[in-house]
Coordinates of C-alpha atoms in Angstrom, one line a residue:
Chain A
X1 CA 80.6 76.4 0.1
X2 CA 83.5 74.7 -1.6
X3 CA 85.8 75.1 1.3
X4 CA 83.4 73.3 3.2
X5 CA 83.3 70.5 0.8
X6 CA 87.1 70.3 0.8
X7 CA 87.3 70.1 4.4
X8 CA 84.4 67.5 4.7
X9 CA 86.7 65.5 2.2
X10 CA 89.9 65.9 4.3
X11 CA 88.1 64.9 7.2
X12 CA 86.8 61.6 5.2
X13 CA 90.4 60.9 4.2
X14 CA 92.0 61.2 7.5
X15 CA 88.9 59.1 9.1
X16 CA 89.8 56.4 6.7
X17 CA 93.8 56.7 7.3
X18 CA 92.8 56.3 10.9
X19 CA 90.7 53.1 10.2
X20 CA 93.6 51.9 8.0
X21 CA 95.9 52.4 10.8
X22 CA 93.8 50.4 13.3
X23 CA 93.6 47.5 11.0
X24 CA 97.3 47.5 10.3
X25 CA 98.1 47.6 13.9
X26 CA 95.7 44.8 15.3
X27 CA 96.1 42.5 12.0
X28 CA 99.9 43.0 10.9
X29 CA 101.6 41.3 13.9
X30 CA 99.8 37.9 13.3
X31 CA 100.1 38.4 9.4
X32 CA 103.9 38.8 10.0
X33 CA 103.9 35.5 12.2
X34 CA 102.2 33.8 9.4
X35 CA 104.5 35.0 6.6
X36 CA 107.7 34.0 8.7
X37 CA 106.3 30.7 9.5
X38 CA 106.6 30.0 5.8
X39 CA 110.1 31.2 5.4
X40 CA 113.3 29.2 6.2
X41 CA 117.0 29.8 5.9
X42 CA 117.8 33.3 4.7
X43 CA 114.6 34.4 3.5
X44 CA 113.6 34.2 7.2
X45 CA 115.8 37.1 7.8
X46 CA 114.4 39.3 4.7
X47 CA 111.4 41.4 5.1
X48 CA 109.3 40.8 2.0
X49 CA 105.8 40.7 2.7
X50 CA 105.0 37.7 0.8
X51 CA 107.0 34.8 1.0
X52 CA 108.8 34.1 -2.5
X53 CA 108.6 30.3 -2.4
X54 CA 106.6 29.6 0.6
X55 CA 107.6 25.9 2.3
X56 CA 105.7 24.2 4.9
X57 CA 109.2 22.9 6.4
X58 CA 108.7 25.0 9.7
X59 CA 105.2 22.9 10.2
X60 CA 106.7 19.8 9.7
X61 CA 109.8 20.5 11.8
X62 CA 107.6 21.3 14.9
X63 CA 105.8 18.0 15.0
X64 CA 109.1 16.1 14.4
X65 CA 111.5 17.7 16.7
X66 CA 109.1 17.8 19.8
X67 CA 105.8 16.1 21.0
X68 CA 103.7 19.2 19.8
X69 CA 100.9 17.0 18.7
X70 CA 100.7 15.6 22.1
X71 CA 101.0 19.1 23.5
X72 CA 97.9 20.0 21.6
X73 CA 95.9 17.0 22.8
X74 CA 96.7 18.0 26.2
X75 CA 95.5 21.3 25.7
X76 CA 92.4 19.9 23.9
X77 CA 91.8 17.6 27.1
X78 CA 92.4 20.2 29.6
X79 CA 90.3 22.8 28.0
X80 CA 87.5 20.5 27.4
X81 CA 87.4 19.0 31.0
X82 CA 87.7 22.8 32.4
X83 CA 84.6 23.8 30.4
X84 CA 82.5 20.7 31.3
X85 CA 83.4 21.0 35.0
X86 CA 83.0 24.7 35.4
X87 CA 79.8 24.9 33.5
X88 CA 78.4 22.0 35.4
X89 CA 79.2 23.4 38.9
X90 CA 78.4 27.2 37.5
X91 CA 75.0 26.4 36.1
X92 CA 73.8 24.7 39.5
X93 CA 75.1 27.6 41.7
X94 CA 73.6 30.0 39.3
X95 CA 70.1 28.6 39.9
X96 CA 70.6 29.1 43.6
X97 CA 72.1 32.6 43.0
X98 CA 69.7 33.7 40.3
X99 CA 66.4 32.2 41.5
X100 CA 66.2 31.7 45.3
X101 CA 66.2 34.6 48.0
X102 CA 68.3 33.2 50.6
X103 CA 70.2 34.9 53.6
X104 CA 73.9 35.8 52.6
X105 CA 73.5 35.8 48.9
X106 CA 75.1 39.2 47.9
X107 CA 78.1 38.6 50.4
X108 CA 78.6 35.5 48.9
X109 CA 78.3 36.5 45.3
X110 CA 80.9 39.3 46.1
X111 CA 83.3 36.8 47.8
X112 CA 83.1 34.6 44.5
X113 CA 83.8 37.8 42.4
X114 CA 86.6 38.4 44.9
X115 CA 88.6 35.2 44.0
X116 CA 88.7 36.6 40.4
X117 CA 90.8 39.2 41.7
X118 CA 93.5 36.7 43.3
X119 CA 96.8 36.6 41.7
X120 CA 97.8 33.3 40.6
X121 CA 100.9 33.5 42.1
X122 CA 99.2 34.1 45.4
X123 CA 97.9 30.5 45.4
X124 CA 101.3 29.1 43.9
X125 CA 102.6 27.4 46.9
X126 CA 99.5 26.2 48.4
X127 CA 98.4 24.7 45.5
X128 CA 101.6 23.1 44.7
X129 CA 101.5 21.6 48.1
X130 CA 97.8 20.5 47.5
X131 CA 98.4 19.0 43.9
X132 CA 101.5 17.0 45.3
X133 CA 99.5 15.7 48.3
X134 CA 96.8 14.6 46.1
X135 CA 99.3 12.8 44.0
X136 CA 98.6 15.1 40.7
X137 CA 102.0 16.7 40.2
X138 CA 102.9 16.4 36.3
X139 CA 99.4 15.5 35.3
X140 CA 96.9 16.8 33.3
X141 CA 94.3 16.5 36.2
X142 CA 96.3 19.1 38.3
X143 CA 95.7 21.6 35.6
X144 CA 91.7 20.9 35.6
X145 CA 91.8 21.3 39.1
X146 CA 93.8 24.4 39.4
X147 CA 92.2 26.3 36.5
X148 CA 88.8 26.3 38.4
X149 CA 90.1 29.3 40.3
X150 CA 89.9 31.5 37.4
X151 CA 86.9 30.0 35.4
X152 CA 84.6 29.4 38.3
X153 CA 84.3 33.3 39.4
X154 CA 83.0 34.6 36.0
X155 CA 81.1 31.5 34.9
X156 CA 79.0 31.9 38.1
X157 CA 78.9 35.3 37.6
X158 CA 77.5 35.5 34.0
X159 CA 75.3 32.6 34.3
X160 CA 73.7 34.2 37.3
X161 CA 73.2 37.2 35.5
X162 CA 71.3 35.3 32.8
X163 CA 69.3 33.0 35.0
X164 CA 67.9 36.2 36.9
X165 CA 66.5 37.5 33.8
X166 CA 64.5 34.5 33.0
X167 CA 60.5 34.9 33.5
X168 CA 59.6 33.7 37.0
X169 CA 56.1 32.4 35.4
X170 CA 58.2 29.4 34.0
X171 CA 59.2 28.3 37.3
X172 CA 55.8 28.9 38.9
X173 CA 54.3 26.6 36.4
X174 CA 56.9 23.9 37.0
X175 CA 56.4 24.0 40.8
X176 CA 52.5 24.0 40.4
X177 CA 53.1 20.7 38.5
X178 CA 55.1 19.3 41.3
X179 CA 58.3 19.7 39.9
X180 CA 61.4 19.7 42.2
X181 CA 64.3 22.2 42.0
X182 CA 66.6 19.8 40.1
X183 CA 63.9 18.9 37.5
X184 CA 63.0 22.9 37.1
X185 CA 66.6 23.3 36.4
X186 CA 67.3 20.5 34.1
X187 CA 64.1 20.7 32.2
X188 CA 62.9 24.3 32.4
X189 CA 66.2 26.7 32.6
X190 CA 68.9 24.5 31.0
X191 CA 67.2 24.5 27.4
X192 CA 66.7 28.3 27.8
X193 CA 70.2 28.7 28.9
X194 CA 71.8 27.4 25.7
X195 CA 73.3 30.7 24.3
X196 CA 74.4 31.9 27.6
X197 CA 76.3 28.4 28.1
X198 CA 77.9 28.7 24.7
X199 CA 79.3 32.1 25.5
X200 CA 80.6 31.4 28.9
X201 CA 81.8 28.1 27.9
X202 CA 83.7 29.6 24.9
X203 CA 85.3 32.3 27.2
X204 CA 86.5 29.4 29.8
X205 CA 87.7 27.5 27.0
X206 CA 90.1 30.2 25.7
X207 CA 91.2 31.1 29.4
X208 CA 92.0 27.7 29.9
X209 CA 93.8 27.1 26.3
X210 CA 96.1 30.4 27.2
X211 CA 97.1 29.8 30.8
X212 CA 100.8 29.5 31.2
X213 CA 102.0 29.9 34.8
X214 CA 100.1 26.9 36.4
X215 CA 101.0 24.6 33.5
X216 CA 104.6 25.9 33.7
X217 CA 104.8 25.1 37.4
X218 CA 102.8 21.9 37.8
X219 CA 103.7 19.9 34.7
X220 CA 107.5 18.8 34.4
X221 CA 107.8 16.6 31.2
X222 CA 107.6 17.3 27.5
X223 CA 104.7 14.6 27.0
X224 CA 102.7 16.5 29.7
X225 CA 103.1 20.0 28.6
X226 CA 100.4 22.3 27.1
X227 CA 100.6 24.4 24.1
X228 CA 101.7 27.8 25.8
X229 CA 104.5 26.0 27.8
X230 CA 105.8 24.0 24.8
X231 CA 105.8 27.4 22.5
X232 CA 107.5 29.3 25.3
X233 CA 110.0 26.6 25.7
X234 CA 110.8 25.8 22.2
X235 CA 114.6 26.0 21.9
X236 CA 116.9 25.2 19.1
X237 CA 120.5 23.8 18.5
X238 CA 122.1 26.4 20.8
X239 CA 120.8 28.5 23.5
X240 CA 121.7 31.7 21.2
X241 CA 119.8 30.4 18.0
X242 CA 116.1 30.5 18.6
X243 CA 114.3 28.8 15.7
X244 CA 112.1 31.6 15.0
X245 CA 110.7 29.8 12.1
X246 CA 109.1 27.0 14.1
X247 CA 108.1 28.9 17.0
X248 CA 106.0 31.1 14.4
X249 CA 104.8 27.7 13.0
X250 CA 103.7 26.6 16.4
X251 CA 102.2 30.1 17.2
X252 CA 100.2 30.1 14.0
X253 CA 99.0 26.2 14.3
X254 CA 97.3 26.9 18.0
X255 CA 96.2 30.5 17.1
X256 CA 94.1 29.8 13.8
X257 CA 91.5 27.5 15.4
X258 CA 90.9 30.2 18.2
X259 CA 90.6 32.8 15.7
X260 CA 88.2 30.8 13.5
X261 CA 86.3 30.1 16.8
X262 CA 86.1 33.9 18.2
X263 CA 85.1 35.1 14.5
X264 CA 82.3 32.6 14.2
X265 CA 80.9 33.5 17.8
X266 CA 81.9 37.1 17.4
X267 CA 78.7 38.7 18.7
X268 CA 78.1 36.2 21.5
X269 CA 81.7 36.9 22.9
X270 CA 81.4 40.7 22.6
X271 CA 77.8 40.5 24.6
X272 CA 79.4 38.0 26.9
X273 CA 82.7 40.3 27.8
X274 CA 80.5 43.3 28.0
X275 CA 77.6 41.9 30.1
X276 CA 79.7 40.9 33.0
X277 CA 81.4 44.6 33.0
X278 CA 78.6 46.7 32.1
X279 CA 76.3 45.3 34.6
X280 CA 79.0 44.4 37.4
Chain B
X1 CA 47.7 27.9 51.7
X2 CA 50.3 30.0 53.5
X3 CA 51.6 27.0 55.3
X4 CA 52.4 25.3 52.0
X5 CA 54.0 28.2 50.3
X6 CA 56.5 28.8 53.5
X7 CA 57.1 25.0 53.5
X8 CA 57.7 25.1 49.6
X9 CA 60.2 28.2 50.4
X10 CA 62.1 26.4 52.8
X11 CA 62.4 23.7 50.7
X12 CA 63.9 25.9 47.9
X13 CA 66.3 27.4 50.3
X14 CA 67.4 24.1 51.3
X15 CA 67.8 23.0 47.8
X16 CA 69.7 26.3 47.0
X17 CA 72.7 25.4 49.6
X18 CA 72.6 22.0 48.1
X19 CA 73.1 23.4 44.4
X20 CA 76.0 25.6 45.9
X21 CA 77.7 23.3 47.8
X22 CA 79.6 21.7 44.9
X23 CA 80.8 25.0 43.4
X24 CA 81.6 26.3 47.2
X25 CA 83.6 23.2 47.9
X26 CA 85.7 23.2 44.9
X27 CA 86.4 26.9 45.2
X28 CA 87.3 26.5 48.9
X29 CA 89.7 23.9 47.8
X30 CA 91.7 25.7 45.0
X31 CA 91.2 29.2 46.2
X32 CA 90.6 29.6 49.9
X33 CA 92.7 26.7 51.0
X34 CA 95.9 27.4 49.3
X35 CA 95.7 30.9 49.7
X36 CA 95.5 30.2 53.4
X37 CA 98.7 28.1 52.9
X38 CA 100.7 30.4 51.3
X39 CA 100.3 32.9 54.0
X40 CA 101.0 30.5 56.4
X41 CA 104.3 29.3 54.4
X42 CA 105.5 33.1 54.5
X43 CA 106.0 32.8 58.2
X44 CA 108.1 29.7 57.6
X45 CA 111.4 28.5 56.3
X46 CA 109.6 26.0 54.0
X47 CA 111.5 24.5 51.0
X48 CA 110.1 23.1 47.8
X49 CA 111.9 19.6 48.4
X50 CA 110.9 19.6 51.8
X51 CA 107.5 21.5 51.9
X52 CA 106.2 19.7 55.3
X53 CA 109.4 20.1 57.3
X54 CA 109.7 23.6 58.0
X55 CA 110.4 26.0 61.0
X56 CA 108.6 29.0 62.1
X57 CA 110.7 32.4 61.4
X58 CA 108.1 34.7 62.3
X59 CA 108.6 38.0 60.2
X60 CA 112.0 36.9 58.9
X61 CA 111.0 36.6 55.3
X62 CA 109.3 40.0 55.0
X63 CA 112.5 41.4 56.7
X64 CA 114.6 39.7 54.2
X65 CA 112.3 41.0 51.3
X66 CA 112.3 44.4 52.3
X67 CA 116.1 44.6 52.2
X68 CA 116.4 42.9 48.8
X69 CA 116.7 45.6 45.9
X70 CA 115.8 43.2 43.5
X71 CA 112.1 43.0 45.0
X72 CA 111.9 47.0 45.1
X73 CA 112.9 46.8 41.5
X74 CA 110.0 44.1 40.7
X75 CA 107.5 46.2 42.6
X76 CA 108.5 49.3 40.6
X77 CA 108.4 47.4 37.4
X78 CA 105.1 46.4 37.9
X79 CA 103.9 49.7 39.1
X80 CA 105.4 51.2 36.0
X81 CA 104.0 48.7 33.8
X82 CA 100.5 48.7 35.2
X83 CA 100.2 52.7 35.0
X84 CA 101.6 53.1 31.6
X85 CA 99.9 50.4 29.9
X86 CA 96.6 50.9 31.4
X87 CA 96.8 54.6 30.5
X88 CA 97.7 53.8 26.9
X89 CA 95.2 51.0 26.5
X90 CA 92.2 53.4 27.8
X91 CA 93.3 56.3 25.5
X92 CA 94.1 54.4 22.6
X93 CA 90.7 51.9 23.3
X94 CA 88.6 55.2 23.6
X95 CA 90.0 56.3 20.3
X96 CA 89.5 52.9 18.6
X97 CA 86.0 52.7 20.1
X98 CA 84.8 56.3 18.9
X99 CA 86.1 55.2 15.3
X100 CA 84.2 52.0 15.4
X101 CA 81.2 53.7 16.4
X102 CA 81.1 55.9 13.4
X103 CA 78.5 54.9 11.0
X104 CA 80.6 53.2 8.0
X105 CA 80.9 50.3 5.7
X106 CA 82.8 47.2 6.9
X107 CA 82.1 48.1 10.4
X108 CA 81.5 44.5 11.4
X109 CA 84.8 43.5 9.6
X110 CA 86.7 45.9 11.6
X111 CA 85.2 44.8 14.8
X112 CA 86.2 41.3 14.1
X113 CA 89.7 42.5 13.3
X114 CA 89.8 44.0 16.9
X115 CA 89.2 40.5 18.4
X116 CA 92.3 39.0 16.8
X117 CA 95.0 40.1 19.2
X118 CA 92.3 39.4 22.2
X119 CA 92.2 35.8 21.0
X120 CA 95.6 35.3 20.5
X121 CA 97.3 33.5 23.7
X122 CA 99.6 35.7 25.6
X123 CA 102.5 33.4 25.2
X124 CA 102.2 33.5 21.3
X125 CA 101.9 37.5 21.3
X126 CA 105.0 37.6 23.5
X127 CA 106.7 35.3 21.1
X128 CA 105.4 37.2 17.8
X129 CA 106.6 40.5 19.1
X130 CA 109.8 38.9 20.5
X131 CA 110.6 37.9 16.6
X132 CA 109.3 41.5 15.3
X133 CA 111.3 43.3 17.8
X134 CA 114.4 41.0 17.2
X135 CA 117.5 43.1 17.3
X136 CA 119.1 42.0 13.9
X137 CA 116.4 40.3 12.0
X138 CA 113.2 42.0 13.6
X139 CA 110.9 43.7 11.2
X140 CA 110.6 46.8 13.2
X141 CA 114.5 47.6 13.3
X142 CA 114.2 47.2 9.3
X143 CA 111.4 49.6 9.1
X144 CA 113.1 52.1 11.5
X145 CA 116.1 51.7 9.5
X146 CA 114.7 52.1 5.9
X147 CA 112.8 55.2 7.3
X148 CA 116.0 56.8 8.6
X149 CA 114.8 57.0 12.2
X150 CA 117.7 55.0 13.6
X151 CA 121.3 54.5 12.2
X152 CA 121.8 50.9 13.8
X153 CA 119.5 48.4 14.9
X154 CA 117.8 48.8 18.3
X155 CA 118.0 46.0 20.8
X156 CA 114.4 46.6 22.3
X157 CA 114.3 43.5 24.4
X158 CA 117.9 43.0 25.5
X159 CA 118.5 46.4 26.4
X160 CA 117.6 47.1 30.1
X161 CA 116.3 50.4 29.6
X162 CA 114.0 49.5 26.6
X163 CA 112.9 46.2 27.7
X164 CA 110.3 47.2 29.9
X165 CA 109.0 49.4 27.1
X166 CA 108.9 46.4 24.9
X167 CA 107.0 44.6 27.2
X168 CA 104.3 47.6 27.6
X169 CA 103.9 47.7 23.7
X170 CA 103.0 44.1 23.5
X171 CA 100.5 44.2 26.4
X172 CA 99.1 47.4 24.9
X173 CA 98.8 45.7 21.5
X174 CA 96.9 42.7 23.1
X175 CA 94.6 44.3 25.4
X176 CA 93.5 47.4 23.6
X177 CA 90.9 45.5 22.0
X178 CA 89.1 44.4 25.1
X179 CA 89.1 48.2 26.3
X180 CA 87.7 49.2 23.1
X181 CA 85.0 46.7 23.0
X182 CA 83.9 48.0 26.5
X183 CA 83.8 51.4 25.7
X184 CA 82.1 50.7 22.3
X185 CA 79.3 48.8 24.2
X186 CA 78.9 51.9 26.3
X187 CA 78.9 54.4 23.2
X188 CA 76.3 52.4 21.5
X189 CA 73.6 53.0 24.0
X190 CA 74.0 56.7 24.2
X191 CA 70.8 58.6 23.5
X192 CA 71.1 60.3 20.1
X193 CA 69.1 63.3 21.2
X194 CA 71.7 64.8 23.2
X195 CA 74.1 64.8 20.6
X196 CA 71.4 66.9 18.2
X197 CA 70.8 69.0 21.3
X198 CA 74.6 69.8 21.4
X199 CA 74.7 70.6 17.4
X200 CA 71.7 73.2 18.2
X201 CA 73.9 74.6 20.8
X202 CA 76.8 74.7 18.5
X203 CA 79.2 72.6 20.8
X204 CA 81.4 71.0 18.1
X205 CA 82.6 67.7 18.1
X206 CA 85.5 68.1 20.6
X207 CA 83.2 69.8 22.9
X208 CA 80.5 67.2 22.5
X209 CA 82.9 64.6 23.2
X210 CA 84.3 66.1 26.4
X211 CA 80.9 67.4 27.7
X212 CA 78.3 64.5 26.9
X213 CA 80.3 61.5 25.8
X214 CA 83.1 61.4 28.4
X215 CA 80.8 62.0 31.6
X216 CA 78.5 59.3 29.8
X217 CA 81.0 56.8 29.4
X218 CA 82.8 57.1 32.6
X219 CA 81.4 54.1 34.4
X220 CA 82.4 52.0 31.6
X221 CA 85.8 53.6 31.4
X222 CA 86.0 52.9 35.3
X223 CA 85.2 49.3 34.8
X224 CA 88.1 49.0 32.2
X225 CA 90.4 50.6 34.3
X226 CA 89.9 48.6 37.2
X227 CA 89.9 45.2 35.5
X228 CA 92.8 46.3 33.6
X229 CA 94.9 47.5 36.5
X230 CA 94.3 44.2 38.5
X231 CA 95.4 42.1 35.6
X232 CA 98.4 44.4 35.0
X233 CA 99.4 44.2 38.6
X234 CA 99.7 40.1 38.4
X235 CA 101.4 40.1 35.0
X236 CA 103.6 37.2 34.5
X237 CA 103.6 35.7 31.0
X238 CA 104.6 38.8 29.2
X239 CA 107.7 39.4 31.0
X240 CA 108.7 35.7 31.5
X241 CA 108.2 34.8 27.9
X242 CA 109.8 38.1 26.4
X243 CA 112.6 38.6 28.8
X244 CA 113.0 35.6 30.9
X245 CA 113.9 36.3 34.5
X246 CA 115.6 39.4 33.8
X247 CA 115.9 42.1 36.4
X248 CA 115.1 44.7 34.1
X249 CA 111.6 43.4 33.5
X250 CA 110.6 40.8 36.2
X251 CA 107.3 41.9 37.8
X252 CA 106.2 41.0 41.3
X253 CA 104.6 37.4 39.9
X254 CA 108.1 36.7 38.0
X255 CA 110.3 37.5 41.3
X256 CA 107.8 35.5 43.5
X257 CA 108.0 32.8 41.2
X258 CA 111.6 32.8 40.8
X259 CA 112.1 32.3 44.5
X260 CA 109.5 29.6 44.8
X261 CA 110.3 27.3 41.9
X262 CA 113.7 28.0 40.7
X263 CA 115.4 28.8 44.0
X264 CA 112.9 26.4 45.8
X265 CA 112.5 28.9 48.3
X266 CA 108.9 28.6 49.4
X267 CA 109.0 30.4 52.6
X268 CA 110.4 33.5 51.2
X269 CA 108.6 33.1 47.8
X270 CA 105.2 32.8 49.5
X271 CA 106.1 36.2 51.5
X272 CA 106.6 37.8 48.0
X273 CA 103.3 36.3 46.8
X274 CA 101.4 37.5 50.2
X275 CA 102.5 40.9 49.7
X276 CA 101.5 41.0 46.0
X277 CA 98.1 39.6 47.3
X278 CA 97.8 42.5 49.8
X279 CA 98.6 45.1 47.2
X280 CA 96.2 44.0 44.9
X281 CA 93.4 43.8 47.8
X282 CA 94.2 47.2 48.8
X283 CA 93.9 48.6 45.0
X284 CA 90.4 46.8 44.7
X285 CA 89.2 48.3 47.9
X286 CA 90.3 51.8 47.2
X287 CA 88.9 51.3 43.5
X288 CA 85.3 50.2 45.0
X289 CA 85.3 52.8 47.4
X290 CA 86.5 55.4 44.8
X291 CA 83.6 54.0 42.6
X292 CA 80.9 54.2 45.1
X293 CA 81.7 57.7 46.1
X294 CA 81.6 59.0 42.6
X295 CA 78.3 57.1 42.0
X296 CA 76.7 58.8 45.2
X297 CA 77.6 62.1 44.0
X298 CA 75.7 61.9 40.8

């Protein structure tokens, strides 16, 4: 009896050690970035877990040494435009896919899913030519346009899944009243799609906010860069001395809003992430 | 009445295509057309400063590609990275999901903590770990030195034989939560009765895991493996930010972009891109057929 209780106790301790290890593993790197961003000079190269005299010098430096405010604004503009455009295109398409039985529906849906497997680099030269031809090189519009390649497939897919589950009676009633498809979509379905739109919109926002390869290739000047490119290209006085304090400060500035957003919408994000995968 | 209904149906179908048209148009413009152009460029000697004026070179670019040891190094780096990181992520993700699935206080908090690495941009993750793994001032070296595990600081990122492992470590940290959440979703819908039956049969926790849990969550695991493999095969940000264009870590995407943009060789770079696209298409086809066959067997 006693041996069993001891064994249970040990199992419990091991379990909580495992939990502690998981938390440490997932949270520590970001904590360390925050701590490092508050240190300057020699303290930056030390290992104390709580900065002895924290300073905001790195944060001031990031905004003084480069157009980081502009970079943040660029990222906000691009991500917001990407969300608006892809939600509009996806919700109309999802109505067709989810509510109307037409020939070629399944192959078309699979083809769209196939686009999400495209490696970005596989369209890079064709996209570069297209963007130059449209006169969009080194502009934010080039990013909004090119980001459609990865936001559209999953917004269409997830919204279609949600649209399918809405009851058919609603639509029949609307049709009895003589409402056309556009009215049915905007008046009947759109209000019900709120939660799904928030989830997919959020995922599209994060994807656009984090994108790097297109942003690196299609913009040229410091003023047009988005946040990930700006952070990747921060350099110090010489090529051999990277200003780690400032890099960490910039990283914290762009990550904190994302983390807040993700924690607030935790449940929705988890269901959105898994809905696509479990059903697909 | 029947005539009216079919008329309405026809009207709906016409409206459906009208509703689809904008989305299909944009997707054709940003995905279909650029892909066709890239494949086309791969048979030409186009350059970035004169993308329009180019000659046809047949399979010349692919022949050059096959003869370049740096390309084969990139292919190997990518496959090695994909295989190791996806394996680690699935094993670690399953362990974490099983832990999160236990009844305990603070589970919500733990799940929130899991979302932090997922939410952090890849570029930021790469920079954060680049700093932690720094050869002189990195906290990882400080800990290893303090524990006496190494006698002098290790250059994780600069040392060619370790750099790819550093990249893998960052990827595992960033994407394991995604796998864990997928597996957790599958775990939470498993019927409790099965485990009660297993307890009656004296199966034990380990037996129950391999006999009951694993077979039941296999579809979710397959989905995670496929998603992660496709992502890993096109990896770019991590390598580029952590180690630049270094040969030791360059993936196929890094190699192709370097040729395309830095060396301005659009024709040759497109050939590399096309090759990567074909590999990913092949993996997708194999994954889908393998998934189907398994599903049919049950």
